[in-house]
Amino acid sequence: MAQYYGIRPGSQPHTLSVLVENRPGVLARVTGLFARRSFNIDSLSVSSTERPDISRITVTAYADPDPLEQIIKQLNKLLHVLKIVELDPDQAVERELVLIKVKANERTRSDVLEIVKLFRVRVVDVHPETLTIEATGAQGKLDALMGLLAPFGVVELVRSGAVAVTRGPKALSEKVPGTEIGEFMNR
Amino acid sequence: MASPTPLQAFSSIPKETEPRNGENSVAPGEPMTGAQALIRSLEDLGVSVVFGLPGGQILPAFDAITPETKFRFVLTRQEQAAGQAAEGYALSTGRVGVCLVTSGPGATNMVTPIAEATMDSVPLVIITGQVAADAIGTDAFQESDIMGITYPIVKHSYLVTNAQDIPRVLTEAYYIAQSGRPGPVLIDLTKTAQTQSMQYSWPQKMILPGYKPTTKAHGHMLQDAAELLTTAQRPLLYAGGGAARAQASRQLTQLAQLINAPVVTTLAARGVIADGDEHTLGMPGMHGSVAANGAIQACDVLVAIGARFDDRVTGDLEHFAPHAKVVHIDIDPAEIGKNRRVDVPIVGDVAQVLDDLNEEIPQVRERVESADLAPWWRRIHDWQSAYPTSYESAPNGQIEPQWAVQEIARLAAPDSIWVTGVGQHQMWASQFIDFERPSSFISSCGLATMGYGLPAAIGSAVGAADTHPVWLIDGDGGFQVSSEELATARQEGLPLKIAILNNSAYGMIRQWQDLFYNGHHSQTDLGDGDEDSASETSATNSHAAAAKDNRTHAVPDFVKLAQAYDCVGLRASSKEETTAAIEQALAINDRPVLIDLRVWKDAKVWPMVPPGASNSEIIYQPGITPLADQSEQR
C-alpha cells in the first residue's frame, strides 16, 4: 500500500469537522499529529462553538483515501477528540473569508471595481495605489475572483481557512454527550 | 461556574489556576497537600512499586514519601533507567509501571522510555515535576516543556496546576495507561499543585468523554474470520506484542490447536505460545526462521493477532504474504489497514476476540467443510528439517555466542525471565532460547534502545519478587550505556544473573558493515573484550597509531566493574570456563553476578532478510536462499 501522504495529482479535496474538548493544548496535539504523520493540510481553522465546552476544528486537505482514513483514525485516538465527520460537499455549506490587497492606480481602479461588483464582494480599504477587498464565499468563487485579480498584481493576500456546517436541522455536537468540562480545566 | 475562555484549545495552560468553584465552597474530603494527595492516590490505586529519582521541583512529592508509605520506591541512578525499569516491571507483571522524576533534565531523560513504551505498548504512568504554574513559560531554572516535547510519543498527557485535580488525574492516567492499547501517560505536576492544600477523597469519577476503547468484535466479522480459517488450505497465525499485552496466551494456544494452524511469534510475542508447542515456528521477519518466513510467504490466510506489520517482520511490503487473505485482530483501529490491506478487520481486545472466535469456529465447521492441512504441514516440516536454527563454528576453540546462549538456557531454571539489550545477542536470545511461558522474554523491540537491558532486568526482578530468577543477556556495547544501574541492583538486593556476550564491538552494526559496507569497521570496535583488538584499527593515521598504545588491555574490565559495585564478576574465555561460570553464577543468590563471556567476534546473526528485500529472499547461511523460488510457487 502506498504510504505517500503528500498531495498528488488526482487527490480529492476533503473537509473534516473535528469536535474537540475546549481544553488547553488540544490544538497542539491535533496539529502535531498532522506533522508527525506527514499529512499535508490545505487549511485549518478553529473556534469555539454553540457549546462552551467544545471547540470545532475545520480541516481541508487534498488526500487519497488511504492516508485520509489513517489520519482520521489517528485523530480519533486523541483523547480530547470527541467526534470527526467528513463533510459531504453536497450536504454542507462551506465558506471562507479572504482579504486581498490588489494594485489599482487611477488607470486600473475602475476595472478592479468592476470585478468587485461582478462578484458582489466589498472594498474595505482604498489607497491611491491599492484596493483592499474582502470576499466571502465558497472555495470556487474565491479562486475565480483571485484568478481575475491576479493580472492587476496582488500585493498581499490572507485567507481565513474554510469553515463548514452540514445542511439541515441537526448539529454535530448532538452526538457528543455532556462533557462537564467547565469545572475541570487541568487536563 | 465561569465559562471557559474561548479557544482554550490554543493555550497550553489554563488562564486561571485557582479552584473555579469559589473560595467558600470547599470540596468534601480529608485536608492535605497536593504532594500528599499524589502519594495517597498511588496507594489507593494499589501501586506497589514506584521507580525514580528525586530533584528540585519534585521535592514536595518526595517529602510526602514516609516510612508508612505503602509502595516500594526503587531509586535508580538515571531517570532513563527508572523508565526502563518501570517497563521491565510492567512487562513481567502485566501491571502499570509508575515513575516519579523531577523537572527539566529529569523529565527530558524520560523521553526515551516514553518513546519505547509507545512503540511497544507498555502501560506506564510517568510523573514529572514542573516549575510553579506562574513560572511556566519563563525559561525558569530546570524548566522544560515536557508536555510539548512528548506530544508525539505519549498516549496522553496532563499538566496539573491545581492540587484538587491530583486524585482524578491519577485515576484517569492509570486507567488510560492500561486500557485499550496500553501506553505511556505523562503527568506534569507543577510545584504549585504539589504545595497547594486540597481536600482528598477517593474513589474519583473519571471524565473521559473522548475515550471509549472497543473490546468486543462486532457484526459478522467473527463469522467471516471463522469461515476463512476453516476453509483455508494454508492458514497461519501471526501473533504480535498485542497478544502478549492482552494476556491471550491460553486463547492463542487454543486457536492453534483448534484449527491445527502454525503460529509465528514476533520478537514482542516470544513465549506467548510455548516454543515447545508443535504449532510454533518461531520468529518471522528479518532474523526469523526459514520455516516462519516460508509459511508467511506461502500462506493463503494470515491472521494477524495484535501485530502491526512492522517493517522488520514484513520486509518488502509489496511482496509480503503475496497470496494471503488477511484477518487482522487489534485493539487499535488505526493499526488495521495501516500497512497492509485487510480482508476481515476485527477491532477488539485480543483475548476477548479469540475467545469468541474459538466459540465461533466449531459452529462454522458444522456448515462448512474443513480443508485438509496435511500437505501444508508437510511443507512446513520440510523447511524445519532442512533449515533448523544453526550457527557457524568459531575458529581456534573460541566461544560461539549462540552456543553460550544455549548453554545458559540449558543450565538456567526453566521458569527464568529473560531480559536482553539490543543487538546481535538479542536476536540470538530470541532464536536459541525456547520460551515456554508468556512474559518470560523482555526486550526493547520497537525502539530498540541499547542500554535497555540492565534497567529492564532490575524492573523485572522487582516485579518477579523472588518467584522467578532473572537473566540478563546483554552486549558489551549496550551494557556500558547503563552499567551504573549495577548500584541499583546491588542496593535493592536483586540476585540478577548478567551474561555479557562480549565480542569487543558493536556487533550488529559491525555485521552490517561486513555485509553492506565492504567490511569497513568504522567506529564499531570497543576494545573491551580482546586484548589485541588494537590490530583491528588499521593504523592509517596518527590518531589510530597513538590510540594503539592505549589499547593493550580491555577497557573497561567488566569483572572489576562488577566488583566495584560489590557484585560478583566472572570471566570465561573457553567453553569449559563458560559452563563453570554459569554454574557458579547460579549458586549465588544474594547479589548480582556478571559473567564477561569473551565470544567470537565474527559470529553473525543468520538467517537474515536483507534490508528492503522480500522475505522470500531470506539468506539462511551465506549463499543459501531457500525461499528464492517461493514467489513463483503457490
Short mmCIF file of C-alpha atoms in Angstrom, two decimals, chain A residues 1-3 5 20-29 32 36-37 46-48 52-53 55 57 66 69-70 73-74 76-82 176-187, chain B residues 1 3-14 20 147 151-152 154-162 165 168-169 172 176 181 205 207-211 318 332-334 336-341:
data_model
loop_
_atom_site.label_atom_id
_atom_site.label_comp_id
_atom_site.label_asym_id
_atom_site.label_seq_id
_atom_site.Cartn_x
_atom_site.Cartn_y
_atom_site.Cartn_z
CA MET A 1 0.00 0.00 0.00
CA ALA A 2 1.42 3.36 -0.96
CA GLN A 3 2.29 5.39 2.08
CA TYR A 5 0.95 11.38 2.38
CA VAL A 20 -12.69 18.63 20.46
CA GLU A 21 -12.91 19.40 24.11
CA ASN A 22 -12.21 23.07 24.71
CA ARG A 23 -9.06 22.45 26.75
CA PRO A 24 -5.53 23.77 26.88
CA GLY A 25 -3.20 22.30 24.32
CA VAL A 26 -5.72 20.41 22.20
CA LEU A 27 -4.80 22.26 19.03
CA ALA A 28 -1.13 21.50 19.60
CA ARG A 29 -1.97 17.80 19.76
CA GLY A 32 1.32 17.93 15.92
CA ARG A 36 4.10 13.64 12.81
CA ARG A 37 2.18 11.61 10.26
CA VAL A 46 -10.52 26.55 14.95
CA SER A 47 -13.10 28.33 17.04
CA SER A 48 -15.43 27.90 19.97
CA PRO A 52 -18.73 26.39 25.64
CA ASP A 53 -17.04 23.09 26.41
CA SER A 55 -14.25 23.70 20.09
CA ILE A 57 -11.64 22.46 14.07
CA ASP A 66 -5.86 5.61 2.47
CA GLU A 69 -8.53 7.10 6.62
CA GLN A 70 -5.30 6.68 8.59
CA LYS A 73 -8.14 7.01 12.83
CA GLN A 74 -5.09 8.62 14.40
CA ASN A 76 -9.74 9.55 16.86
CA LYS A 77 -7.07 8.17 19.18
CA LEU A 78 -6.52 11.60 20.75
CA LEU A 79 -8.47 11.62 23.98
CA HIS A 80 -9.67 15.18 23.57
CA VAL A 81 -11.16 14.48 20.16
CA LEU A 82 -14.88 13.82 20.56
CA VAL A 176 -21.46 14.23 21.89
CA PRO A 177 -22.67 13.60 25.43
CA GLY A 178 -22.40 16.29 28.08
CA THR A 179 -18.75 16.53 28.93
CA GLU A 180 -18.86 18.54 32.16
CA ILE A 181 -15.64 20.23 31.25
CA GLY A 182 -16.38 23.56 32.81
CA GLU A 183 -15.32 22.59 36.31
CA PHE A 184 -12.08 20.86 35.35
CA MET A 185 -9.59 22.91 33.48
CA ASN A 186 -6.50 20.87 34.22
CA ARG A 187 -6.25 18.20 31.58
CA MET B 1 -19.32 28.32 37.30
CA SER B 3 -17.43 29.58 31.36
CA PRO B 4 -14.10 28.64 29.86
CA THR B 5 -12.18 31.22 27.91
CA PRO B 6 -12.82 30.87 24.21
CA LEU B 7 -10.12 28.97 22.39
CA GLN B 8 -8.54 27.34 25.39
CA ALA B 9 -7.52 24.92 22.69
CA PHE B 10 -4.78 27.34 21.69
CA SER B 11 -3.09 27.89 25.01
CA SER B 12 -1.09 25.36 26.93
CA ILE B 13 -2.10 26.26 30.44
CA PRO B 14 -5.44 27.32 31.83
CA ARG B 20 -13.01 27.55 39.94
CA MET B 147 4.29 18.19 27.55
CA TYR B 151 3.14 15.17 22.44
CA PRO B 152 4.04 12.82 19.57
CA VAL B 154 2.56 9.80 24.67
CA LYS B 155 -0.79 8.08 24.70
CA HIS B 156 -2.00 11.05 26.73
CA SER B 157 -0.60 13.75 28.99
CA TYR B 158 -1.68 16.15 31.72
CA LEU B 159 -0.36 19.43 33.06
CA VAL B 160 -1.59 19.75 36.63
CA THR B 161 -1.71 23.25 38.08
CA ASN B 162 -4.32 22.65 40.73
CA ASP B 165 -7.26 17.67 40.43
CA ARG B 168 -8.78 12.44 39.49
CA VAL B 169 -5.87 12.89 37.11
CA GLU B 172 -7.60 8.70 34.73
CA ILE B 176 -5.73 5.20 30.25
CA ARG B 181 -3.93 -0.21 23.59
CA LYS B 205 -15.04 9.89 38.97
CA ILE B 207 -14.18 12.40 32.93
CA LEU B 208 -13.08 10.95 29.62
CA PRO B 209 -15.76 11.72 27.07
CA GLY B 210 -13.44 11.09 24.12
CA TYR B 211 -12.08 7.70 25.24
CA GLU B 318 4.71 -5.34 -1.74
CA ASP B 332 -6.22 -0.12 17.96
CA PRO B 333 -8.36 0.65 14.90
CA ALA B 334 -5.56 2.78 13.46
CA ILE B 336 -5.85 -2.03 10.88
CA GLY B 337 -5.06 -1.33 7.27
CA LYS B 338 -2.11 0.91 8.17
CA ASN B 339 0.44 -1.13 6.26
CA ARG B 340 -1.47 -3.95 4.63
CA ARG B 341 -4.95 -4.18 3.16
#
